[in-house]
Short mmCIF file of C-alpha atoms in Angstrom, two decimals:
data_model
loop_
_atom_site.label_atom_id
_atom_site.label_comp_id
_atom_site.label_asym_id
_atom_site.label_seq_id
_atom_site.Cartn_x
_atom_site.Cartn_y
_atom_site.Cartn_z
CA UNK A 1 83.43 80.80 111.86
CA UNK A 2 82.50 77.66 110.02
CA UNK A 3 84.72 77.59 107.76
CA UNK A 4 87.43 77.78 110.04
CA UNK A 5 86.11 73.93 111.22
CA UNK A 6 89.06 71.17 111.14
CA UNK A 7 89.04 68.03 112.11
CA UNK A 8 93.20 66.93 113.25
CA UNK A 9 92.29 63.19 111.77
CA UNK A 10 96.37 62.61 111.58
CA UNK A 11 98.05 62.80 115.02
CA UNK A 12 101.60 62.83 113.47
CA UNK A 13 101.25 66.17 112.01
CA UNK A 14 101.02 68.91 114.84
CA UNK A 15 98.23 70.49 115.14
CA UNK A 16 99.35 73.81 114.19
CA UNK A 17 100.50 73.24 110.72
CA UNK A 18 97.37 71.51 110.40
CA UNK A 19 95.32 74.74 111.13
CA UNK A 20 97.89 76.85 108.88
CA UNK A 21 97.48 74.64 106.42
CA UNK A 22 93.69 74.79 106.46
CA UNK A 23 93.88 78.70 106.95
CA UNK A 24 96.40 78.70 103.55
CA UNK A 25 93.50 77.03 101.54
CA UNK A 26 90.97 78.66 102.56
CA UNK A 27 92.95 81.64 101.05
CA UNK A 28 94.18 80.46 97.76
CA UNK A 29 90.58 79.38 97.27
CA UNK A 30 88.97 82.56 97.89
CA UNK A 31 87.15 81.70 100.86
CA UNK A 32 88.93 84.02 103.19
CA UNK A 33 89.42 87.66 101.52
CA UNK A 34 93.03 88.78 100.71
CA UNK A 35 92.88 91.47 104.04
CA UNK A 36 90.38 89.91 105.94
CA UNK A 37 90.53 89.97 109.36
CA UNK A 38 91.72 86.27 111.15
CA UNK A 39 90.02 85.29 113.90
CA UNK A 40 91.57 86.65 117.53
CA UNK A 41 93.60 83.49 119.05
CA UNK A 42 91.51 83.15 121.88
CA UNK A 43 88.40 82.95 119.59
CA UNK A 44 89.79 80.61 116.84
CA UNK A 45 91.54 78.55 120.14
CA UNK A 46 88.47 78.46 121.83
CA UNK A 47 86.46 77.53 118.15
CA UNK A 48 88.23 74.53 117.48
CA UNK A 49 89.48 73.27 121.23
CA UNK A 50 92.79 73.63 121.05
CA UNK A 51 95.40 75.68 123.37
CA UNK A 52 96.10 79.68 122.55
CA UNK A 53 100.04 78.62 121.73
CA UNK A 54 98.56 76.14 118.59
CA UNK A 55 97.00 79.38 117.47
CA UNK A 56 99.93 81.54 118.07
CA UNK A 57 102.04 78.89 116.15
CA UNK A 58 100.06 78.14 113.05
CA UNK A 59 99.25 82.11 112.91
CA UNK A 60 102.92 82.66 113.09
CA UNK A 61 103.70 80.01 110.31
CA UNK A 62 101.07 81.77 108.09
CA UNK A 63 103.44 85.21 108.59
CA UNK A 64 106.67 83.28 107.86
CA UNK A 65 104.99 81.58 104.31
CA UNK A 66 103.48 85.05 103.58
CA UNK A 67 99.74 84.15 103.86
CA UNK A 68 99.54 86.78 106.79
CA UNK A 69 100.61 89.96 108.57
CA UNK A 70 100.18 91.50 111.42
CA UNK A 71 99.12 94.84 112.98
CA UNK A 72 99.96 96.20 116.27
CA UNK A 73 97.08 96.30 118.45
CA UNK A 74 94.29 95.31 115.36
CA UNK A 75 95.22 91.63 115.42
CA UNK A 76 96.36 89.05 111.95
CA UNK A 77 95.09 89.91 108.45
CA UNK A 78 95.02 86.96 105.24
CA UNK A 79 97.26 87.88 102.74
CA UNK A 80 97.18 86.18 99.41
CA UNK A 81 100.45 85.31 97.48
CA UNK A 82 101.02 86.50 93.85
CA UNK A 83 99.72 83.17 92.48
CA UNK A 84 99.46 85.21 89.33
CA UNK A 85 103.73 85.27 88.95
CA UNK A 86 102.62 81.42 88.69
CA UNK A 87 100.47 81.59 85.80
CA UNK A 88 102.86 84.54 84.40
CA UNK A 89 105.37 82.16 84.30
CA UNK A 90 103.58 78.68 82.92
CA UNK A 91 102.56 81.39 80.00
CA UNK A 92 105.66 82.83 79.29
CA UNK A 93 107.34 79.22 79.47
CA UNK A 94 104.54 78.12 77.10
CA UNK A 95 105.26 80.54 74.58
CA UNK A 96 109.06 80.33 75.01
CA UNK A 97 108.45 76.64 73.93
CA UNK A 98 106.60 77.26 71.38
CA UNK A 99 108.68 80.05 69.76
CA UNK A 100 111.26 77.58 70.00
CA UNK A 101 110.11 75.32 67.41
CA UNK A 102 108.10 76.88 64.51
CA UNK A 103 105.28 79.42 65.99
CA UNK A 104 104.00 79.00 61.88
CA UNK A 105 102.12 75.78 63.27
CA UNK A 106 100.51 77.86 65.54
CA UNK A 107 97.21 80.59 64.67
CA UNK A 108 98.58 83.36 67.55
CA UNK A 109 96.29 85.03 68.77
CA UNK A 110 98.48 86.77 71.77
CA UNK A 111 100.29 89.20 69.17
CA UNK A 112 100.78 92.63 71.36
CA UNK A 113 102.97 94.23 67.97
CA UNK A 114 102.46 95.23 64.68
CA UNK A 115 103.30 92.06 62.19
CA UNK A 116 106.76 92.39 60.74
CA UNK A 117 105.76 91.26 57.59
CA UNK A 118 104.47 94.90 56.94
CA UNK A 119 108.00 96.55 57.76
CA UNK A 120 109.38 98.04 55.06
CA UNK A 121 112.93 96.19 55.27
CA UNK A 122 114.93 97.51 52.18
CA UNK A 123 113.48 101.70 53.16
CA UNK A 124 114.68 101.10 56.30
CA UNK A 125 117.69 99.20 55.24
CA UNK A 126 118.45 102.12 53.30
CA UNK A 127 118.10 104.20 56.30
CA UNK A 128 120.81 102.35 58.40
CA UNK A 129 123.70 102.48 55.39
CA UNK A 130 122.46 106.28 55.12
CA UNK A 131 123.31 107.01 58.36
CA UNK A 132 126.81 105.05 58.69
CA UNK A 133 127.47 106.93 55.65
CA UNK A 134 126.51 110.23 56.61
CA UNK A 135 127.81 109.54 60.39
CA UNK A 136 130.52 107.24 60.19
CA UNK A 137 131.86 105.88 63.53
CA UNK A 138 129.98 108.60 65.38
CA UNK A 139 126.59 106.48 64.90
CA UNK A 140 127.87 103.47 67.16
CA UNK A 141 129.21 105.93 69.77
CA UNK A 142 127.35 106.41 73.30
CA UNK A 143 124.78 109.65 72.82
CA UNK A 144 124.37 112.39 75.15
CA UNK A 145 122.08 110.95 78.37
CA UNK A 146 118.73 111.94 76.91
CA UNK A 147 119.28 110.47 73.35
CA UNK A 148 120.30 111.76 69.89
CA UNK A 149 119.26 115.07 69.73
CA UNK A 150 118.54 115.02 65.89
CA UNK A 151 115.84 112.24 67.67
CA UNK A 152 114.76 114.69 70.23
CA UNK A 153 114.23 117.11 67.53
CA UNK A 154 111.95 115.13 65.16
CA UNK A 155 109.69 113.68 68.23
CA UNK A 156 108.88 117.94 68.74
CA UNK A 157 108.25 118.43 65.71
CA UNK A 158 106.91 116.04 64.27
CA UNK A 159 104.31 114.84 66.90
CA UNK A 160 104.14 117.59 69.19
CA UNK A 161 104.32 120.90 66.47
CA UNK A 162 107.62 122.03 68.70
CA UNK A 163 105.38 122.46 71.57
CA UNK A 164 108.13 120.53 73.85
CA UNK A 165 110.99 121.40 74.32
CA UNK A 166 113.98 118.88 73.70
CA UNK A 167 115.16 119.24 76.79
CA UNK A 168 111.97 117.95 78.70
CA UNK A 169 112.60 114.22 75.88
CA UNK A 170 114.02 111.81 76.83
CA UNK A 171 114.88 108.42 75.02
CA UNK A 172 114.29 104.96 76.67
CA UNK A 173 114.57 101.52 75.20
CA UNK A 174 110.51 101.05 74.97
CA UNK A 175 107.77 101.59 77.32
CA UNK A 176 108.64 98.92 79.56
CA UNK A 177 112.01 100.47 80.27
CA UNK A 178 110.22 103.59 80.44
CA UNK A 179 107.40 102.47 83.47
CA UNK A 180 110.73 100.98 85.35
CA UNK A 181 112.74 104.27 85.40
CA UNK A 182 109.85 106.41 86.51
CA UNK A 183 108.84 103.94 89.07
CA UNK A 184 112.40 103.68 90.59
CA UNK A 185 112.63 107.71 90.58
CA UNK A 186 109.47 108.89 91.69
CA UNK A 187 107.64 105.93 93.46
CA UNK A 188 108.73 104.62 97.15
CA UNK A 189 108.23 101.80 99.32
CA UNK A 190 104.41 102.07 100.84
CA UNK A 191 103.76 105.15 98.12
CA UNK A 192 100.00 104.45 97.51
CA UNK A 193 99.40 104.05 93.45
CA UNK A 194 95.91 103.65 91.26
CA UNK A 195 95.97 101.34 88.52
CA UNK A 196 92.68 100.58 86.01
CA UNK A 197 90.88 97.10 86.62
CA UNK A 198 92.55 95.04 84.65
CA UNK A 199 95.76 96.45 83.21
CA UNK A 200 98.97 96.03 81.39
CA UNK A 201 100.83 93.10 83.71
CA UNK A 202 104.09 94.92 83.14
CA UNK A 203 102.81 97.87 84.57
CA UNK A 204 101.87 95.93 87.79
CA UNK A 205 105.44 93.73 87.90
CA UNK A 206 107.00 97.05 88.65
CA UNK A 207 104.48 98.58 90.95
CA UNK A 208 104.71 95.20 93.11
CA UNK A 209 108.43 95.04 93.02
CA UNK A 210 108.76 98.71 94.05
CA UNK A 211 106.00 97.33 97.15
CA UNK A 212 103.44 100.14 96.34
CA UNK A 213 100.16 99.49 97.85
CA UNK A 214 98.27 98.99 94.35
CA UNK A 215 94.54 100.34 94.62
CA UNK A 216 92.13 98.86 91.65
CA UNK A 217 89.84 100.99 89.54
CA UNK A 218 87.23 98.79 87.45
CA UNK A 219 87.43 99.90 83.64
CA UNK A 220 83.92 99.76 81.85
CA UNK A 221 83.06 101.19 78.43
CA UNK A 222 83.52 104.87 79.31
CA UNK A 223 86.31 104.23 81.63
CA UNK A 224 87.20 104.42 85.35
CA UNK A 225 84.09 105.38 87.81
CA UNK A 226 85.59 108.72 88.69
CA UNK A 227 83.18 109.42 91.96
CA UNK A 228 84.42 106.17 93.13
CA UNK A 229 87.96 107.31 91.86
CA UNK A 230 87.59 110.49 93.65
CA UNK A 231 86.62 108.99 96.85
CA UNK A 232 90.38 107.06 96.88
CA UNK A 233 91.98 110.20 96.47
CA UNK A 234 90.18 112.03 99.45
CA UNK A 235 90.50 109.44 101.71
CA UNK A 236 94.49 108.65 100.46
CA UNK A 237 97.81 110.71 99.65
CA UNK A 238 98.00 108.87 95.88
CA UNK A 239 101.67 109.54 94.36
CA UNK A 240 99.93 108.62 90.91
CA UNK A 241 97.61 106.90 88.38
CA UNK A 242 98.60 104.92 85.74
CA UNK A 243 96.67 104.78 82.74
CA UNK A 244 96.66 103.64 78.91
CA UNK A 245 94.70 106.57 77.70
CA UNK A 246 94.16 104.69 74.15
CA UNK A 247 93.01 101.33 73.01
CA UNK A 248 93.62 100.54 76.84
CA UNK A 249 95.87 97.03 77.09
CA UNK A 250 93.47 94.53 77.58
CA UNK A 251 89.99 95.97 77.30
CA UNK A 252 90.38 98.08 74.52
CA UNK A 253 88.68 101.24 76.34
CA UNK A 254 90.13 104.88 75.58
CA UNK A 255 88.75 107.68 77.44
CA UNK A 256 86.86 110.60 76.05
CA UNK A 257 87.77 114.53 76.69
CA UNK A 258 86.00 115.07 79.14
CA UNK A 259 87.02 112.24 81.49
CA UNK A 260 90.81 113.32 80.57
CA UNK A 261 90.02 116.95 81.73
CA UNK A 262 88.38 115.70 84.79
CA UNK A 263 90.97 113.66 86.05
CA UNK A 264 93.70 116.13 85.37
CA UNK A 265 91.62 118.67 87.63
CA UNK A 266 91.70 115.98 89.99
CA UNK A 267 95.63 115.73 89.75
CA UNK A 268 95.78 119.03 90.56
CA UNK A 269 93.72 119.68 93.51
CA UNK A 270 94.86 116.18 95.11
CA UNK A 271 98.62 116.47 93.94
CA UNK A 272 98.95 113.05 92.35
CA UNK A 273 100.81 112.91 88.78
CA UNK A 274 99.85 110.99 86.17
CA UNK A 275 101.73 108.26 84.58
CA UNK A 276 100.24 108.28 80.77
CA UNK A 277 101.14 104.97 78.38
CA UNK A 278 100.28 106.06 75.03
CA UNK A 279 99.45 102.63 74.31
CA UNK A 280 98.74 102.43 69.66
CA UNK A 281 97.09 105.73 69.70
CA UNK A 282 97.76 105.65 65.95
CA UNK A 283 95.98 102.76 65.15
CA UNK A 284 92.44 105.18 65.63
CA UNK A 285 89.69 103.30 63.02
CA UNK A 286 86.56 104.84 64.51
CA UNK A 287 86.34 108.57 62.96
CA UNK A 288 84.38 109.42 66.20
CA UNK A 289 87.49 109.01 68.58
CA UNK A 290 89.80 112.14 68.39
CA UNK A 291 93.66 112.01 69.62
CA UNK A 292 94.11 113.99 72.63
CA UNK A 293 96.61 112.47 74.79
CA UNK A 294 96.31 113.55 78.51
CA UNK A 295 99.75 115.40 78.22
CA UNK A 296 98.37 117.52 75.59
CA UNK A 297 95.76 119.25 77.70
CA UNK A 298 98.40 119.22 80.75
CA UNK A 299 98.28 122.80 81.92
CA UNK A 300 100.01 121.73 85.19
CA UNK A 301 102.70 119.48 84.67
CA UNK A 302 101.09 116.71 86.01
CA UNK A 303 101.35 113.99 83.43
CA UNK A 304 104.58 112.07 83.20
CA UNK A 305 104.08 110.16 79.64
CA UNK A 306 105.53 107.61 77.71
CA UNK A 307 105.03 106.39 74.17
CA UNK A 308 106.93 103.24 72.66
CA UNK A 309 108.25 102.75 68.75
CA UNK A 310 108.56 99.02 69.36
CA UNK A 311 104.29 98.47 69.07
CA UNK A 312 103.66 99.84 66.27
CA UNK A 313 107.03 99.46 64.54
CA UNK A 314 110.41 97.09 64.60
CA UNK A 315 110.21 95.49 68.25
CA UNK A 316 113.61 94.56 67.79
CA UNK A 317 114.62 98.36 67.65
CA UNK A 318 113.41 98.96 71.03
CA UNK A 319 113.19 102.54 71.54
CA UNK A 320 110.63 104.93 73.01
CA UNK A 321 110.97 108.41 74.65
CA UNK A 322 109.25 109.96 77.87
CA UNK A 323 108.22 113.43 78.74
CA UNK A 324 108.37 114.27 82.71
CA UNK A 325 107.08 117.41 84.78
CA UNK A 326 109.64 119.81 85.72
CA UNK A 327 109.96 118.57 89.06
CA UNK A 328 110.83 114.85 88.21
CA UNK A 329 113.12 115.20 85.21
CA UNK A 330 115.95 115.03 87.01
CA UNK A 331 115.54 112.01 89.32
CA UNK A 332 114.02 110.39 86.03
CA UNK A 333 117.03 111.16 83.65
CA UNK A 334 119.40 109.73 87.11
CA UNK A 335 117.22 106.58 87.08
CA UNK A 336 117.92 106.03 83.33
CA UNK A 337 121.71 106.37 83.38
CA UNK A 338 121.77 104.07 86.14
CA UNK A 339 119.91 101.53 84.11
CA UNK A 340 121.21 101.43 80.85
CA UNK A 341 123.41 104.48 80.03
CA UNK A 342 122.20 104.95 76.68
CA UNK A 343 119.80 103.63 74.05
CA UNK A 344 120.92 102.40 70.98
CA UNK A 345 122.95 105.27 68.91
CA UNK A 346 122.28 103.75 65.30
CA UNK A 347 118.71 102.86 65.84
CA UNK A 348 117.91 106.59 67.63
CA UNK A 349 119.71 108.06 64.57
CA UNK A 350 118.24 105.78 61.76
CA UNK A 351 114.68 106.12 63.21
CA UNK A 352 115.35 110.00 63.36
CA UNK A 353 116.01 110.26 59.48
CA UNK A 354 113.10 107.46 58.92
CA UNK A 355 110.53 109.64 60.67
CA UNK A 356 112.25 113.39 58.42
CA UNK A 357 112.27 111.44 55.20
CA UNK A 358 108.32 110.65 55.46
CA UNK A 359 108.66 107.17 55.68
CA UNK A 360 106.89 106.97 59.36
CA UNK A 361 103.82 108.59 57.90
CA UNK A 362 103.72 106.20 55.26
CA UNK A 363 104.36 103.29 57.20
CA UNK A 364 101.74 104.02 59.71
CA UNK A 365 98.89 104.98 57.31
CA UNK A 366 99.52 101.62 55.42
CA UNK A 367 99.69 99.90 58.49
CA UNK A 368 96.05 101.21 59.38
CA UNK A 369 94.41 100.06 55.97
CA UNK A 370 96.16 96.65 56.96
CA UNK A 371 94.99 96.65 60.67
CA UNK A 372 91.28 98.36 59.80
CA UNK A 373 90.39 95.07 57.41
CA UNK A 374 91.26 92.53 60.08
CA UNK A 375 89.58 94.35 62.99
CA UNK A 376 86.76 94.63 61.52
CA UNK A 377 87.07 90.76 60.20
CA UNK A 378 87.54 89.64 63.47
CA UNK A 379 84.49 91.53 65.05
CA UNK A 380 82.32 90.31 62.11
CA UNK A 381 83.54 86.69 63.12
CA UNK A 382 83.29 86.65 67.21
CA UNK A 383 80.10 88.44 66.70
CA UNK A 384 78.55 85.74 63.81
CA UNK A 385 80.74 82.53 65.53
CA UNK A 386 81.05 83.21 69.66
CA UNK A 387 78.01 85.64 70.23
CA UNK A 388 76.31 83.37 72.30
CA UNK A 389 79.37 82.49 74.46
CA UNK A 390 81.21 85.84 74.92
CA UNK A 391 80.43 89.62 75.47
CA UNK A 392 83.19 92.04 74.29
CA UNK A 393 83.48 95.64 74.08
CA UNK A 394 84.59 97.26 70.65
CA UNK A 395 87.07 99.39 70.64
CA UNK A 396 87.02 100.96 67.75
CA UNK A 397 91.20 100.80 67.24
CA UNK A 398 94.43 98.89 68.57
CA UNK A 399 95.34 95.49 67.84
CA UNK A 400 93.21 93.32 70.03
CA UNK A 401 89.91 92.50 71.96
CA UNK A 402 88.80 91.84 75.13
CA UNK A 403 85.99 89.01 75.78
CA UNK A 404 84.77 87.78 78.50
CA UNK A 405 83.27 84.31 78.54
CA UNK A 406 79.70 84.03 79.50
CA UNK A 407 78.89 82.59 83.05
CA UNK A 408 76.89 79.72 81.72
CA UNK A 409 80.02 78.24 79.72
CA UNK A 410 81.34 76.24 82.15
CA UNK A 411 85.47 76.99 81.27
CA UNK A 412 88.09 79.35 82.75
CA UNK A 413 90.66 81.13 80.68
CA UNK A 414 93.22 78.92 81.85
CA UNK A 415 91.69 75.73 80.72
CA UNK A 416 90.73 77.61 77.48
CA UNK A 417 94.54 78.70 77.18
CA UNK A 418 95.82 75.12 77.53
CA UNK A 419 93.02 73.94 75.53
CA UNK A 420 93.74 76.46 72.93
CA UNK A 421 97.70 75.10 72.68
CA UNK A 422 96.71 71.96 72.14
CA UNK A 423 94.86 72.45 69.54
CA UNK A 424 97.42 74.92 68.03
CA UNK A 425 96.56 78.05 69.14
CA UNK A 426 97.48 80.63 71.54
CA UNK A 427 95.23 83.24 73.47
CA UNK A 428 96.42 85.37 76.47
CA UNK A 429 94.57 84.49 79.43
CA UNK A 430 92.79 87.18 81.38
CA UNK A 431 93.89 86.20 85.13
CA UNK A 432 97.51 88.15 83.60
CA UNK A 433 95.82 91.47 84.10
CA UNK A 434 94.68 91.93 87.39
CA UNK A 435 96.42 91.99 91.21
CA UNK A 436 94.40 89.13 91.87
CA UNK A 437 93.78 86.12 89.81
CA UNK A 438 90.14 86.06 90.79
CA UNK A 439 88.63 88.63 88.57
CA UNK A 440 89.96 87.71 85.62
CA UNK A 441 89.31 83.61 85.65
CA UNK A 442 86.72 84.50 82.62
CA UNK A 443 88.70 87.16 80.33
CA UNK A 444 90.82 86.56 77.56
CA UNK A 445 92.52 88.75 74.96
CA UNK A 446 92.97 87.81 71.05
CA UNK A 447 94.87 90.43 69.05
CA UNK A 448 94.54 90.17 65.10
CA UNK A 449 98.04 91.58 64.56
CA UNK A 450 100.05 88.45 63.95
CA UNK A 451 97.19 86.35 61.65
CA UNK A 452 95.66 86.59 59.00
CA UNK A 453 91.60 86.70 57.80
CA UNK A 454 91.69 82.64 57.29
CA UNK A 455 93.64 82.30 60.54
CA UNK A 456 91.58 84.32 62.45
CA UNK A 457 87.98 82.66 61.38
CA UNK A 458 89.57 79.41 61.55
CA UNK A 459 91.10 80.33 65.43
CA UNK A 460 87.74 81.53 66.40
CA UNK A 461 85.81 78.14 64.90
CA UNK A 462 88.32 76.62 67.19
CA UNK A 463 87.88 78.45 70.11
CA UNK A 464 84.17 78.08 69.70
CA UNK A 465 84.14 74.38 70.04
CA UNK A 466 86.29 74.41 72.90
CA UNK A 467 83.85 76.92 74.45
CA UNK A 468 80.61 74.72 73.88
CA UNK A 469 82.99 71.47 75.19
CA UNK A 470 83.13 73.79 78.43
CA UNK A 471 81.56 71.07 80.56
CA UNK A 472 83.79 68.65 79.75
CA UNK A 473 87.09 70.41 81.64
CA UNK A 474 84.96 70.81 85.07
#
């Protein structure tokens, strides 16, 4: 209770907002846990010598501003705010600002795409004028609701060795879109949904906004605990489990065959489905990880997945497909026409010919000679230039890494991030990744796609400097 102690030193404030006010602090400061359990009114009243009605009241204002909630016959539960949509925001404003004026003054280090200086323009070009050509008006048209079928065709059989049906594709404008229109068919207010600790902040914009209760798996090395995940699902009907099965978005992790087997036997005997983002599975640079994607070894339709061009290829093209169960492809295909109708007809049918002329397969084995060298250069340089200050896992593929700064370096990510811009550079702060801000105060991602080997030794010099200044900042 003694932190709940307040002394009412101004008389022209009431006494109520007062306690509120203290109650809201203690919350945004971590003192009181987001669903911890107030104190009863005649307790807390009796506490700090005031009447039950200056309880009621600030308890009532703590409902109103969203720091609390209430429930019948329990008593009133903290509730923290999504400070994070704050720090979402000062980020994205940041690097709005900064793309602005010339990003080239910048080393960026928050790259989540493959560089464009890599894309084969004129190939591609070539592609386009090919297909107005070949296609005429008929390539600007609006395509049947799933997508071009010439698309549908070459995703079969070119990445799944016709082993899906064309029917079961459908084309979305990127992964993004792709989370949103499954969410909004499948997932309901209250629907109870498991998410790795940390994850992809998109992912967790929709779940919020669809007002799923959000349960948190830690992610280590060798991925999610799956006793602990296991216990969830007994005690919980779960609608479904999100998960970046590769080169996981931030900390790098992909999970082994095993784990993937496991947790679809787990889908199936606790009727949950599993929302798979196959997040630059084809950037693999570690011969000992194999691609097996969870829908791949999905025996029971219980893996609705999604896989985006945009990462790995033109972001400006924005397309991506999705394959649902049976039971869901309906509701799902619904949910897309009432988002966005249809996704781009040229780019659907210039990608399509792209992929059948062999240009894909090029493009993406170059790209992994390119991406190999500076993955490897960068963990040569955190480990020679930050070892002391960070610990990092290695993924062994994808475009970035995940380090966590070392509890002795006095510096959170934010201060790093704003320390980082002034000194012309941008990171992506870890706090982005997780429900709540708290566990990721000491995380931060740098991806390698965007710089190049004298920007990247010279970034993490930088970034050392600021790290050993830590003290300084406190």
């Amino acid at each position: 209770m003694e932190k709940y102690l307040l002394y009412f030193n101004n008389e022209e404030i009431p006494k109520y907002v007062q306690i509120a006010k203290h109650i809201k602090n203690l919350i945004d400061s971590n003192n009181i846990k987001d669903g911890e359990k107030l104190p009863s009114i005649r307790k807390l009243s009796k506490f700090l010598e005031v009447n039950n009605v200056t309880i009621v009241n600030a308890y009532k204002k703590l409902e109103m501003e969203g720091y609390a909630f209430q429930k019948m016959g329990s008593g009133t539960y903290a509730k923290r705010k999504d400070v994070t949509r704050k720090y979402r925001k000062q980020y994205s404003d940041i690097l709005k600002t900064v793309s602005s004026n010339n990003i080239k003054d910048y080393i960026d280090f928050t790259g989540e795409i493959a560089c464009t200086e890599f894309f084969p323009v004129d190939s591609f070009k070539n592609v386009i004028n090919e297909v107005l050509d070949r296609d005429g008006v008929e390539a600007l048209a609006y395509q049947e609701t799933l997508g071009y079928e010439g698309l549908r065709n070459s995703i079969s059989k070119f990445f799944w060795n016709n082993h899906k049906d064309i029917d079961d594709i459908l084309i979305v404008s990127g992964a993004q879109q792709g989370i949103d229109i499954v969410s909004k068919a499948i997932i309901n207010v209250n629907d109870k949904v498991i998410v790795e600790k940390p994850t992809y902040s998109g992912a967790l914009s929709v779940f919020k906004w669809r007002r799923t209760n959000i349960f948190e798996l830690e992610i280590h090395e060798n991925g999610i605990d799956l006793d602990k995940f296991e216990k969830i699902l007994k005690k919980n009907k779960v609608k479904c489990f999100y998960t970046m099965s590769y080169f996981q978005n931030p900390t790098g992790m992909s999970y082994n065959l095993d784990e993937k087997k496991k947790i679809l036997e787990m889908a199936e005997k606790y009727n949950f489905y599993i929302i798979e983002d196959d997040y630059l599975s084809e950037l693999i640079y570690d011969s000992n990880i194999e691609y097996k994607s969870f829908k791949s070894l999905d025996e029971n339709d219980r893996v609705i997945y999604i896989k985006s061009f945009s990462k790995i290829f033109l972001p400006g093209i924005r397309i991506g497909y999705l394959i649902s169960p049976k039971k869901f492809k309906e509701a799902i295909q619904n949910s897309k026409v009432n988002t966005d109708i249809s996704t781009s007809s040229l780019m659907q049918r210039a990608l399509d010919l792209y992929i059948n002329k062999g240009f894909w397969k090029k493009y993406i084995n170059n790209l992994k000679i390119v991406y190999k060298d500076r993955y490897e250069f960068m963990k040569m340089c955190i480990n020679k230039i930050l070892s002391d200050k960070v610990t990092f896992f290695d993924p062994g593929g994808g475009l970035h890494f995940y380090l966590k700064i070392n509890d002795n370096i006095n510096i959170d990510c934010m201060k790093l991030f704003n320390e980082c811009k002034k000194n012309k550079i941008l990171i992506t702060p870890g706090i982005l990744f997780y429900k709540n801000i708290y566990h990721g105060k000491k995380y931060f991602r740098i991806s390698f796609s965007q710089v190049d080997k004298l920007e990247i030794e010279k970034g993490i010099k930088i970034i050392n400097s600021l790290l050993e200044m830590g003290n300084k900042y406190e």
